[in-house]
Short mmCIF file of C-alpha atoms and ligand atoms in Angstrom, two decimals:
data_model
loop_
_atom_site.label_atom_id
_atom_site.label_comp_id
_atom_site.label_asym_id
_atom_site.label_seq_id
_atom_site.Cartn_x
_atom_site.Cartn_y
_atom_site.Cartn_z
CA MET I 101 0.00 0.00 0.00
CA GLY I 102 1.01 3.59 -0.17
CA VAL I 103 2.42 5.89 -2.78
CA LEU I 104 5.50 8.00 -2.91
CA LYS I 105 3.76 10.92 -4.47
CA ALA I 106 0.24 11.29 -5.68
CA SER I 107 -0.93 13.97 -8.03
CA PHE I 108 -3.01 15.61 -5.37
CA LEU I 109 -3.17 18.91 -7.16
CA LEU I 110 -4.97 20.08 -10.25
CA ALA I 111 -3.49 19.17 -13.57
CA PRO I 112 -1.38 22.29 -13.74
CA THR I 113 -2.29 24.15 -16.88
CA VAL I 114 0.38 26.79 -16.87
CA CYS I 115 0.64 29.59 -19.32
CA LEU I 116 3.79 31.27 -20.36
CA ILE I 117 3.51 34.98 -19.77
CA ALA I 118 7.00 36.29 -20.42
CA ALA I 119 10.32 35.00 -21.61
CA ASP I 120 13.63 36.66 -22.21
CA PRO I 121 17.11 35.12 -22.34
CA SER I 122 17.63 35.51 -18.60
CA SER I 123 14.25 34.54 -17.15
CA VAL I 124 10.90 33.00 -17.83
CA GLU I 125 7.58 33.57 -16.14
CA VAL I 126 4.60 31.27 -16.02
CA ARG I 127 1.23 31.72 -14.37
CA ALA I 128 0.26 28.58 -12.49
CA ILE I 129 -3.14 27.54 -11.18
CA LEU I 130 -3.44 27.08 -7.41
CA PRO I 131 -5.47 24.23 -5.87
CA GLY I 132 -8.20 26.72 -4.89
CA GLY I 133 -8.40 28.08 -8.43
CA GLY I 134 -6.30 31.26 -8.00
CA ARG I 135 -3.16 31.93 -10.00
CA ALA I 136 0.39 32.76 -8.99
CA VAL I 137 3.38 33.76 -11.08
CA LEU I 138 6.51 31.58 -11.03
CA ARG I 139 9.71 33.27 -12.21
CA LEU I 140 12.67 31.10 -13.16
CA GLN I 141 15.85 33.13 -13.52
CA PHE I 142 19.20 32.26 -14.99
CA ARG I 143 21.62 31.38 -12.16
CA ARG I 144 19.36 32.98 -9.57
CA GLY I 145 16.86 30.23 -8.99
CA LEU I 146 13.13 30.28 -8.69
CA LEU I 147 10.84 32.94 -7.25
CA ILE I 148 7.15 32.59 -6.51
CA GLU I 149 4.63 35.42 -6.24
CA LYS I 150 3.65 35.42 -2.58
CA LYS I 151 0.26 37.09 -2.36
CA PRO I 152 -1.99 34.43 -3.96
CA LEU I 153 -0.35 31.48 -2.14
CA PRO I 154 -2.35 29.62 0.53
CA PRO I 155 -0.67 29.82 3.98
CA THR I 156 -0.01 26.05 3.92
CA PHE I 157 2.41 26.60 1.03
CA LEU I 158 4.74 28.73 3.16
CA LEU I 159 7.32 27.40 5.56
CA ARG I 160 8.06 30.70 7.26
CA LYS I 161 6.92 34.28 7.30
CA ALA I 162 8.37 36.00 4.27
CA THR I 163 8.53 39.72 3.54
CA GLY I 164 8.22 41.29 0.11
CA GLY I 165 6.19 40.26 -2.89
CA TRP I 166 8.15 37.11 -3.79
CA VAL I 167 9.26 34.01 -1.94
CA VAL I 168 12.17 31.77 -2.85
CA PHE I 169 11.51 28.10 -3.55
CA GLU I 170 13.41 27.10 -0.40
CA ASP I 171 10.86 28.93 1.76
CA LEU I 172 7.94 26.85 0.55
CA SER I 173 6.45 23.95 2.50
CA ALA I 174 6.58 20.44 1.02
CA GLU I 175 3.07 20.95 -0.32
CA GLY I 176 4.09 24.24 -1.92
CA LYS I 177 7.21 22.73 -3.46
CA TRP I 178 5.25 19.88 -4.99
CA TRP I 179 2.81 22.33 -6.50
CA VAL I 180 5.59 24.48 -7.99
CA LEU I 181 7.44 21.52 -9.49
CA GLU I 182 4.27 20.07 -10.93
CA SER I 183 3.27 23.44 -12.38
CA LEU I 184 6.64 24.34 -13.81
CA PHE I 185 7.44 20.91 -15.22
CA PRO I 186 4.10 19.28 -16.06
CA GLU I 187 5.80 16.63 -18.18
CA ASP I 188 7.97 15.28 -15.36
CA GLN I 189 7.08 11.78 -14.27
CA TRP I 190 6.84 11.06 -10.54
CA ASN I 191 7.27 7.33 -10.26
CA ARG I 192 7.68 5.37 -7.06
CA GLU I 193 11.37 4.77 -7.63
CA GLU I 194 12.43 7.93 -9.36
CA VAL I 195 11.46 11.23 -10.85
CA ILE I 196 12.11 11.62 -14.58
CA HIS I 197 12.73 15.28 -15.19
CA LYS I 198 12.35 16.60 -18.72
CA VAL I 199 14.43 19.68 -19.47
CA ARG I 200 12.05 22.45 -20.51
CA TRP I 201 14.16 25.59 -20.58
CA PRO I 202 17.73 24.47 -21.40
CA GLU I 203 19.11 28.02 -21.36
CA LEU I 204 17.85 28.64 -17.81
CA GLU I 205 18.11 25.20 -16.23
CA SER I 206 21.29 23.54 -15.02
CA VAL I 207 22.27 20.39 -13.17
CA TRP I 208 22.82 22.63 -10.14
CA LEU I 209 19.26 23.99 -10.40
CA MET I 210 17.78 20.49 -10.70
CA ALA I 211 19.74 19.42 -7.62
CA SER I 212 18.54 22.44 -5.66
CA LEU I 213 14.89 21.97 -6.63
CA PHE I 214 14.63 18.20 -6.28
CA MET I 215 17.44 17.22 -3.91
CA GLY I 216 17.41 20.03 -1.36
CA HIS I 217 20.69 21.69 -2.41
CA GLY I 218 22.59 22.54 -5.59
CA GLN I 219 25.74 21.05 -4.09
CA ASN I 220 24.24 17.64 -4.74
CA TYR I 221 24.75 18.16 -8.48
CA ASP I 222 27.61 15.60 -8.61
CA LYS I 223 25.34 12.83 -7.27
CA LEU I 224 22.80 13.72 -9.92
CA GLU I 225 25.47 13.55 -12.64
CA MET I 226 26.58 10.17 -11.32
CA ALA I 227 23.02 8.88 -11.55
CA ASN I 228 22.85 10.05 -15.17
CA PRO I 229 26.27 9.14 -16.57
CA LYS I 230 25.21 9.35 -20.20
CA ASN I 231 23.64 12.79 -20.09
CA PRO I 232 25.62 15.73 -21.50
CA GLU I 233 26.47 18.52 -19.06
CA LYS I 234 25.11 21.07 -21.49
CA LEU I 235 21.35 20.69 -21.27
CA LEU I 236 19.20 20.31 -24.33
CA SER I 237 15.46 20.75 -24.51
CA GLY I 238 13.67 17.45 -23.90
CA ASP I 239 16.65 15.73 -22.21
CA LEU I 240 15.50 13.28 -19.54
CA TRP I 241 17.23 13.33 -16.16
CA LYS I 242 16.59 10.58 -13.67
CA ILE I 243 16.45 11.53 -9.97
CA PRO I 244 16.39 8.30 -7.93
CA GLN I 245 14.01 8.36 -4.95
CA ARG I 246 16.84 8.03 -2.44
CA LEU I 247 18.36 11.30 -3.74
CA LEU I 248 15.15 13.32 -3.45
CA SER I 249 14.96 15.74 -0.54
CA PRO I 250 13.07 14.27 2.45
CA GLU I 251 10.13 16.63 1.90
CA LEU I 252 9.67 15.23 -1.58
CA GLY I 253 9.66 11.72 -0.21
CA GLY I 254 13.40 11.00 -0.38
CA SER I 255 15.58 9.32 2.21
CA GLY I 256 16.60 11.70 4.91
CA THR I 257 16.52 9.06 7.61
CA PRO I 258 17.02 10.71 10.98
CA PRO I 259 19.28 8.88 13.45
CA VAL I 260 17.57 6.37 15.72
CA HIS I 261 17.87 7.21 19.43
CA SER I 262 16.32 5.03 22.05
CA GLN I 263 13.67 6.41 24.41
CA PRO I 264 12.54 4.96 27.75
CA GLU I 265 9.23 3.62 26.42
CA ASP I 266 10.78 1.78 23.45
CA GLU I 267 10.68 -1.61 25.20
CA LEU I 268 7.06 -1.38 26.38
CA ASP I 269 4.21 -3.33 24.80
CA ASP I 270 1.59 -1.52 22.75
CA ASP I 271 -0.68 -0.69 25.68
CA GLY I 272 2.27 0.53 27.77
CA LYS I 273 3.47 2.71 24.92
CA ILE I 274 0.09 4.36 24.47
CA THR I 275 0.04 5.26 28.17
CA ALA I 276 3.63 6.53 28.07
CA TYR I 277 3.09 8.57 24.88
CA ARG I 278 -0.10 10.06 26.24
CA ALA I 279 1.67 11.12 29.43
CA LEU I 280 4.06 13.23 27.32
CA LEU I 281 1.18 15.41 26.04
CA ALA I 282 -0.44 18.44 27.64
CA PHE I 283 -3.83 19.56 26.34
CA ASP I 284 -4.42 23.23 25.71
CA GLU I 285 -6.20 25.73 23.51
CA ASP I 286 -5.20 28.86 21.62
CA LYS I 287 -6.95 31.15 19.15
CA GLU I 288 -6.61 28.51 16.42
CA GLY I 289 -8.39 25.92 18.55
CA LYS I 290 -7.56 22.92 20.72
CA PHE I 291 -4.16 21.26 20.54
CA ALA I 292 -1.91 18.78 22.33
CA ALA I 293 1.44 20.23 23.36
CA TYR I 294 4.53 18.05 23.02
CA ARG I 295 8.17 18.86 23.80
CA LEU I 296 10.52 17.29 21.32
CA ARG I 297 13.20 15.13 22.97
CA LYS I 298 16.82 14.66 21.94
CA GLY I 299 17.13 12.59 18.78
CA GLU I 300 13.48 12.97 17.84
CA ALA I 301 12.22 14.25 14.49
CA LEU I 302 8.90 15.88 13.77
CA TYR I 303 8.01 13.30 11.10
CA SER I 304 8.51 10.12 13.11
CA SER I 305 8.20 11.15 16.75
CA VAL I 306 5.22 13.44 16.40
CA VAL I 307 3.26 12.89 13.18
CA ILE I 308 3.61 9.12 12.74
CA ARG I 309 3.32 8.48 16.48
CA TYR I 310 0.41 10.74 17.41
CA SER I 311 -1.68 10.67 14.21
CA ASP I 312 -3.00 7.96 11.88
CA ARG I 313 -0.94 9.24 8.95
CA VAL I 314 1.83 7.10 7.54
CA ASP I 315 2.06 7.94 3.81
CA ALA I 316 4.91 10.27 2.87
CA LYS I 317 2.62 12.92 1.42
CA GLU I 318 0.24 12.84 4.40
CA VAL I 319 3.06 12.89 6.93
CA ASN I 320 4.77 15.82 5.20
CA ALA I 321 1.57 17.82 4.95
CA LEU I 322 0.75 17.41 8.64
CA ALA I 323 4.39 18.07 9.65
CA ASP I 324 4.22 21.35 7.73
CA GLU I 325 0.90 22.28 9.33
CA ILE I 326 2.24 21.53 12.82
CA ALA I 327 5.49 23.42 12.15
CA LYS I 328 3.58 26.47 11.03
CA ARG I 329 1.24 26.41 14.00
CA SER I 330 4.18 25.96 16.37
CA GLY I 331 6.17 28.81 14.77
CA ILE I 332 8.94 26.51 13.57
CA ASP I 333 10.86 27.74 10.52
CA ASP I 334 12.82 24.67 9.53
CA VAL I 335 11.32 21.26 10.26
CA ARG I 336 14.69 19.58 9.73
CA SER I 337 16.48 21.32 12.57
CA ILE I 338 14.24 21.61 15.60
CA GLN I 339 15.98 21.99 18.96
CA PRO I 340 15.12 19.50 21.73
CA GLY I 341 12.62 21.09 24.12
CA THR I 342 10.83 23.01 21.38
CA LEU I 343 7.08 23.23 22.01
CA ILE I 344 5.14 21.40 19.31
CA LYS I 345 1.42 22.07 18.92
CA ILE I 346 -0.49 19.14 17.43
CA PRO I 347 -4.02 20.14 16.40
CA SER I 348 -6.57 18.00 18.28
CA LYS I 349 -8.37 16.96 15.10
CA ALA I 350 -5.17 15.31 13.82
CA LEU I 351 -4.66 13.16 16.95
CA SER I 352 -5.28 9.41 16.87
CA ALA I 353 -8.10 8.14 19.08
CA PRO I 354 -5.91 7.14 22.10
CA PHE I 355 -4.43 10.66 22.23
CA GLN I 356 -7.69 12.61 21.96
CA PRO I 357 -8.55 14.98 24.85
CA GLU I 358 -10.54 13.67 27.86
CA GLY I 359 -14.28 13.47 27.29
CA THR I 360 -14.16 12.80 23.54
CA VAL I 361 -16.13 9.95 21.97
CA ALA I 362 -13.04 8.63 20.15
CA LEU I 363 -11.01 8.37 23.37
CA LYS I 364 -13.85 6.65 25.18
CA ALA I 365 -14.24 4.07 22.40
CA ASP I 366 -10.49 3.45 22.41
CA GLN I 367 -10.43 2.91 26.20
CA GLU I 368 -13.38 0.55 25.97
CA MET I 369 -11.54 -1.46 23.31
CA ARG I 370 -8.35 -1.61 25.40
CA GLU I 371 -10.38 -2.91 28.33
CA GLU I 372 -11.79 -5.57 25.99
CA VAL I 373 -8.22 -6.60 25.06
CA ARG I 374 -7.39 -7.02 28.78
CA GLN I 375 -10.51 -9.16 29.27
CA THR I 376 -9.87 -11.35 26.24
CA ARG I 377 -8.40 -14.76 26.99
CA ARG I 378 -6.11 -16.57 24.62
CA VAL I 379 -7.43 -19.73 23.00
CA ASP I 380 -5.40 -22.90 23.46
CA ALA I 381 -4.83 -24.86 20.27
CA GLY I 382 -2.26 -27.23 21.76
CA PRO I 383 1.41 -27.55 20.85
CA LYS I 384 0.71 -28.83 17.32
CA LEU I 385 -2.04 -26.29 16.68
CA GLY I 386 -4.51 -29.05 15.78
CA GLY I 387 -8.02 -27.73 15.12
CA LEU I 388 -6.72 -24.34 14.03
CA ARG I 389 -7.95 -23.05 10.64
CA ILE I 390 -5.48 -20.63 9.05
CA VAL I 391 -5.99 -18.76 5.79
CA LEU I 392 -2.92 -16.95 4.45
CA ASP I 393 -2.96 -14.22 1.84
CA ALA I 394 -0.22 -12.41 -0.05
CA GLY I 395 -1.17 -8.97 -1.36
CA HIS I 396 -1.22 -8.01 -5.03
CA GLY I 397 0.28 -10.38 -7.66
CA GLY I 398 -0.23 -10.89 -11.39
CA ILE I 399 -0.48 -7.57 -13.16
CA ASP I 400 -0.48 -5.78 -9.80
CA ARG I 401 3.03 -5.59 -8.32
CA GLY I 402 1.93 -3.40 -5.41
CA ALA I 403 4.34 -0.83 -4.04
CA SER I 404 7.86 -0.62 -5.42
CA ALA I 405 11.01 1.26 -4.47
CA ASN I 406 14.73 0.68 -4.15
CA GLY I 407 14.75 -1.90 -6.93
CA ILE I 408 12.17 -4.26 -5.43
CA TRP I 409 8.42 -4.58 -5.57
CA GLU I 410 5.82 -5.84 -3.16
CA SER I 411 4.04 -8.82 -4.77
CA ASP I 412 6.72 -11.50 -5.26
CA PHE I 413 8.55 -10.79 -2.01
CA VAL I 414 5.51 -10.97 0.25
CA TYR I 415 4.27 -14.03 -1.68
CA ASP I 416 7.58 -15.75 -0.91
CA ILE I 417 7.15 -15.00 2.81
CA CYS I 418 3.59 -16.33 2.61
CA CYS I 419 4.88 -19.56 0.96
CA ARG I 420 7.51 -19.94 3.70
CA VAL I 421 4.93 -19.51 6.48
CA LYS I 422 2.67 -22.03 4.72
CA GLN I 423 5.47 -24.58 4.43
CA LEU I 424 6.58 -24.18 8.07
CA LEU I 425 3.01 -24.62 9.30
CA GLU I 426 2.40 -27.65 7.10
CA GLU I 427 5.65 -29.35 8.10
CA ASN I 428 5.61 -28.61 11.81
CA THR I 429 1.98 -28.31 12.90
CA ASP I 430 -1.40 -30.00 12.51
CA ALA I 431 -3.13 -26.73 11.63
CA GLN I 432 -5.29 -26.70 8.51
CA VAL I 433 -3.67 -24.14 6.19
CA SER I 434 -4.81 -22.56 2.90
CA SER I 435 -3.58 -19.72 0.76
CA THR I 436 -5.96 -17.42 -1.12
CA ILE I 437 -3.46 -16.98 -3.92
CA ARG I 438 -1.09 -19.03 -6.05
CA TYR I 439 1.47 -18.18 -8.72
CA PRO I 440 0.93 -20.89 -11.35
CA GLY I 441 4.51 -20.63 -12.65
CA THR I 442 6.34 -21.40 -9.41
CA GLY I 443 3.51 -22.79 -7.28
CA TYR I 444 4.42 -22.59 -3.59
CA LYS I 445 8.12 -23.24 -4.21
CA LEU I 446 10.41 -21.10 -2.07
CA ARG I 447 12.67 -18.81 -4.08
CA ASN I 448 16.09 -17.49 -3.16
CA ASP I 449 16.41 -15.11 -6.08
CA ILE I 450 13.52 -13.12 -7.44
CA PRO I 451 15.01 -11.38 -10.49
CA VAL I 452 11.89 -10.05 -12.22
CA PRO I 453 8.20 -9.60 -11.34
CA THR I 454 6.09 -12.72 -11.89
CA LYS I 455 3.38 -12.00 -14.43
CA ALA I 456 0.73 -14.58 -13.53
CA ALA I 457 -1.13 -15.07 -10.25
CA GLN I 458 -4.57 -16.37 -9.44
CA ILE I 459 -7.00 -16.22 -6.54
CA LEU I 460 -7.95 -19.79 -5.68
CA THR I 461 -11.70 -19.46 -6.05
CA THR I 462 -13.79 -21.89 -8.11
CA PRO I 463 -12.95 -21.38 -10.90
CA PRO I 464 -9.59 -19.74 -10.18
CA PHE I 465 -9.55 -16.01 -10.83
CA PRO I 466 -6.49 -14.66 -12.70
CA ILE I 467 -5.25 -11.20 -11.69
CA ASP I 468 -4.60 -10.10 -15.23
CA GLY I 469 -5.95 -6.57 -15.49
CA ASP I 470 -6.48 -3.45 -13.36
CA ALA I 471 -10.16 -4.32 -12.99
CA ALA I 472 -9.18 -7.90 -12.11
CA SER I 473 -6.89 -6.57 -9.40
CA ALA I 474 -9.74 -4.55 -7.87
CA VAL I 475 -12.08 -7.57 -7.97
CA GLY I 476 -9.29 -9.79 -6.62
CA VAL I 477 -9.07 -7.69 -3.46
CA HIS I 478 -12.66 -8.65 -2.62
CA LEU I 479 -12.39 -12.25 -3.76
CA ARG I 480 -9.67 -12.82 -1.15
CA TRP I 481 -12.05 -12.23 1.78
CA VAL I 482 -14.95 -13.87 -0.05
CA LEU I 483 -12.82 -17.00 -0.48
CA ALA I 484 -11.57 -16.86 3.12
CA ASN I 485 -15.12 -16.50 4.46
CA ASP I 486 -16.22 -19.47 2.37
CA LEU I 487 -13.36 -21.59 3.73
CA PHE I 488 -14.20 -20.55 7.31
CA ALA I 489 -17.90 -21.32 6.76
CA THR I 490 -16.99 -24.87 5.70
CA PHE I 491 -14.66 -25.23 8.70
CA LEU I 492 -17.34 -24.02 11.14
CA LYS I 493 -19.59 -26.99 10.38
CA LYS I 494 -17.37 -28.93 12.77
CA GLY I 495 -14.66 -26.52 13.93
CA ASP I 496 -14.37 -23.97 16.73
CA ALA I 497 -14.93 -20.38 15.54
CA GLN I 498 -12.35 -19.13 18.08
CA LYS I 499 -9.71 -21.04 16.16
CA THR I 500 -9.92 -19.14 12.88
CA LEU I 501 -6.99 -16.98 11.79
CA PHE I 502 -6.42 -14.85 8.69
CA ILE I 503 -3.11 -13.18 7.81
CA SER I 504 -2.48 -10.97 4.79
CA PHE I 505 1.12 -10.11 3.90
CA HIS I 506 2.04 -6.77 2.35
CA ALA I 507 4.92 -4.30 2.28
CA ASP I 508 4.34 -0.55 2.23
CA SER I 509 6.03 2.52 0.86
CA LEU I 510 5.79 5.04 3.65
CA HIS I 511 7.69 8.13 4.63
CA PRO I 512 11.34 7.04 4.19
CA SER I 513 12.13 7.71 7.85
CA ALA I 514 9.74 4.92 8.88
CA ARG I 515 11.20 1.44 9.34
CA GLY I 516 10.06 -2.04 10.21
CA THR I 517 6.84 -4.01 10.45
CA MET I 518 3.43 -2.48 11.00
CA VAL I 519 0.43 -4.67 11.89
CA TYR I 520 -3.08 -3.55 10.96
CA VAL I 521 -6.10 -4.86 12.85
CA PRO I 522 -9.77 -4.14 11.96
CA GLY I 523 -10.70 -1.11 14.08
CA ALA I 524 -14.17 -1.83 15.49
CA SER I 525 -15.56 1.52 14.34
CA PHE I 526 -14.37 1.00 10.75
CA VAL I 527 -16.11 -2.35 10.23
CA PRO I 528 -19.72 -1.99 8.98
CA SER I 529 -22.48 -3.92 10.77
CA SER I 530 -23.36 -5.60 7.48
CA PHE I 531 -22.04 -5.66 3.95
CA SER I 532 -22.88 -7.53 0.75
CA LEU I 533 -20.61 -7.65 -2.24
CA GLY I 534 -22.68 -7.06 -5.40
CA ALA I 535 -22.97 -10.20 -7.51
CA ASN I 536 -21.60 -8.28 -10.50
CA ARG I 537 -18.33 -7.70 -8.59
CA GLY I 538 -17.87 -11.35 -7.72
CA ALA I 539 -16.70 -12.57 -11.14
CA GLY I 540 -19.23 -15.44 -10.98
CA VAL I 541 -17.15 -17.57 -8.59
CA ARG I 542 -18.84 -20.28 -6.56
CA GLU I 543 -17.62 -18.89 -3.19
CA MET I 544 -19.81 -15.79 -3.63
CA LYS I 545 -22.75 -17.83 -2.35
CA LYS I 546 -21.52 -18.37 1.20
CA GLY I 547 -18.78 -15.80 1.49
CA SER I 548 -19.99 -12.49 0.06
CA HIS I 549 -22.37 -11.35 2.78
CA THR I 550 -21.04 -10.31 6.18
CA ALA I 551 -22.76 -9.16 9.34
CA PHE I 552 -21.12 -8.27 12.65
CA SER I 553 -22.81 -7.21 15.89
CA SER I 554 -21.13 -4.37 17.79
CA ARG I 555 -19.92 -6.96 20.31
CA GLU I 556 -18.37 -9.02 17.47
CA ARG I 557 -16.65 -5.98 16.04
CA LEU I 558 -15.15 -5.11 19.41
CA GLN I 559 -14.05 -8.73 19.93
CA GLY I 560 -12.65 -8.86 16.40
CA GLU I 561 -10.42 -5.90 17.09
CA ALA I 562 -9.45 -7.06 20.59
CA ARG I 563 -8.55 -10.60 19.54
CA SER I 564 -6.62 -9.35 16.51
CA ARG I 565 -4.74 -6.86 18.69
CA LEU I 566 -3.81 -9.59 21.11
CA PHE I 567 -2.44 -11.59 18.18
CA GLY I 568 -0.65 -8.45 16.94
CA GLU I 569 1.09 -8.22 20.32
CA ALA I 570 2.23 -11.85 20.09
CA LEU I 571 3.48 -11.25 16.58
CA VAL I 572 5.40 -8.10 17.47
CA LYS I 573 6.98 -9.87 20.41
CA ALA I 574 8.04 -12.84 18.27
CA LEU I 575 9.52 -10.54 15.62
CA ARG I 576 11.48 -8.62 18.26
CA GLN I 577 12.81 -11.86 19.70
CA SER I 578 14.09 -12.72 16.22
CA LYS I 579 15.77 -9.28 16.04
CA ILE I 580 13.43 -8.16 13.29
CA LEU I 581 12.61 -4.48 13.37
CA VAL I 582 9.04 -3.45 14.12
CA HIS I 583 7.80 0.08 13.84
CA PRO I 584 9.06 1.97 16.90
CA ASN I 585 5.98 4.18 17.20
CA ARG I 586 2.83 2.12 17.70
CA ALA I 587 3.44 -0.94 15.52
CA ILE I 588 -0.19 -2.08 15.87
CA ARG I 589 -2.75 0.16 14.19
CA ASN I 590 -6.49 -0.07 13.68
CA VAL I 591 -6.99 2.58 11.00
CA ILE I 592 -5.21 4.30 8.12
CA HIS I 593 -5.72 7.96 7.32
CA ARG I 594 -5.39 8.78 3.63
CA ASP I 595 -6.84 11.52 1.41
CA GLY I 596 -8.93 12.85 4.29
CA LYS I 597 -10.53 9.46 4.96
CA ASN I 598 -10.11 6.86 7.69
CA PHE I 599 -10.35 3.24 6.64
CA ILE I 600 -9.14 -0.28 7.16
CA PRO I 601 -8.29 -2.56 4.19
CA ALA I 602 -11.24 -4.62 2.84
CA VAL I 603 -9.39 -7.93 3.17
CA ILE I 604 -9.61 -7.71 6.98
CA ARG I 605 -12.65 -5.39 7.16
CA TYR I 606 -15.11 -7.99 5.88
CA ASN I 607 -13.23 -11.06 7.06
CA GLU I 608 -15.05 -13.48 9.35
CA ALA I 609 -11.98 -14.99 10.98
CA ARG I 610 -12.02 -14.25 14.72
CA THR I 611 -8.39 -13.20 14.49
CA LYS I 612 -7.34 -11.24 11.39
CA VAL I 613 -4.40 -9.01 10.61
CA LEU I 614 -2.72 -7.35 7.67
CA ILE I 615 1.05 -7.27 8.10
CA GLU I 616 3.11 -4.62 6.36
CA VAL I 617 6.39 -6.51 6.55
CA ALA I 618 8.70 -3.61 5.73
CA ASN I 619 8.82 -0.11 4.28
CA LEU I 620 10.16 -0.41 0.72
CA THR I 621 10.96 3.30 0.58
CA ASN I 622 13.56 2.78 3.30
CA GLU I 623 16.77 1.39 1.77
CA ASP I 624 17.62 -0.86 4.72
CA ASP I 625 14.13 -2.31 4.86
CA ALA I 626 14.20 -2.95 1.10
CA ALA I 627 17.59 -4.68 1.38
CA ASN I 628 16.15 -6.96 4.08
CA LEU I 629 13.19 -7.99 1.99
CA ARG I 630 15.45 -8.77 -0.97
CA ASP I 631 17.37 -11.24 1.21
CA ALA I 632 15.93 -14.78 1.24
CA GLY I 633 17.54 -15.41 4.65
CA PHE I 634 15.58 -12.51 6.09
CA ARG I 635 12.34 -13.77 4.53
CA GLN I 636 12.91 -17.19 6.11
CA ARG I 637 13.64 -15.66 9.53
CA TYR I 638 10.54 -13.54 9.14
CA ALA I 639 8.35 -16.54 8.33
CA GLU I 640 9.75 -18.41 11.34
CA ALA I 641 8.96 -15.46 13.60
CA VAL I 642 5.38 -15.32 12.28
CA VAL I 643 4.93 -19.01 13.09
CA ASN I 644 6.39 -18.41 16.56
CA GLY I 645 3.85 -15.61 16.99
CA ILE I 646 0.99 -17.93 15.97
CA ARG I 647 2.19 -20.57 18.46
CA ALA I 648 2.51 -18.01 21.26
CA HIS I 649 -0.95 -16.59 20.62
CA PHE I 650 -2.84 -19.88 20.51
CA LYS I 651 -1.73 -20.91 23.95
CA LYS I 652 -3.32 -20.13 27.30
ZN1 ZN F 855 0.06 -3.89 -0.40
#
């Protein structure tokens, strides 16, 4: 899941209003419909007309009629680059910049706009060894994701410092993190005050920890908003002790002020977790029904960055978990998906994306088109629900487990595993998948209608959280990195909406999680996933987590 950069702005229809040998001016359309002039000058960089800009585009208070590019927020910078160079391609792994004004542009300028500073020009030249130094109109320059400035989604990984609460379990962390906040109000409304500690960055220690945002774009936008509200000029160099104001509306449920509905619901759920008893499935896990799922596949590779892509690598982990369970336990195991070319064979090297994959419905459903990929997402839970319905004729409902494996592309400063559980308030009380979306598979009959009472939704989240805890613990014991700030989450915030992925939202397993194994945008995480040894260790840790959870 996740994207490096989405085109969240209008298609920028710019018009050229003036050009002379030493500068060019274009009028660019703002998200709200207004227009602002961008002036690109030979050897003097880029100026933006200040007056029409929305406040969220500015990083600091600027005087005069023009602001320099460097004084724009991440949101503002994205808008300028998109407006000025509408033909640039923003891919997950790289930006392809097309030279538009060869007499005004330079490698130095590209480095300063895309990489944070002109001094990075030599790295840019190294990444484009065949390009001539003298720019020509239409030349394509490749800016790898890792070279982009952090605000544009590049790797600016802040150093990892340990904090006292790092070793606590999820519940302990929530309590500790909450204790670091003070609730207050100013003329802009209610906020939670936080004092940044040594080694902490606004992105990871405030935004990712205290909000439900994880995507690079979302994290950057909220970091900019918080910086502005807190009177911080440069988000990259904030002194320890600086007062950070987090707007209340951006806080995750467990950090909401006293008396709010969201906080009350969260506390109720945590109490439910404490009351929930583990189910004993014995040492060989006999009587346990497990359905495994690997995200994406076929035409849909999922997220990609740093030379790898999601589908094949998470499928390989899924195959390893399946094999370990089949060889060492008596659990009944199925996978929702199969790659017909390699079957469930474990692979050490995965050189290129596998083109064919099918969901194991009756008949099998090939993921061979964009529409097929969208249908496939639903068929995974439809198939799982059908398998569970068959199991329940004799089996114990408490012994049903569903795990979906994914890898995400988050803000590059984020590292490690994140576990998603179905937040009780994001699961509908009933849902039916329209017959026309079910591709005519036989499993639609039993599996496509779901209904959960409020009690079941609460239990579903609590039981899944308890499993998440066991999983996180097992991963840590195997020295596998889990997300340092709240590794277990029950909601994702994206494009102004809160949601939980369909594959666990409509799933009737009593215990169900979606695991984001690693953050592909982070180079170290990507290198891990590429390594078959890591994938094996990961699979072993997952099985250890399953064993630990299904034990009293
Ligand atoms: Zn995914």
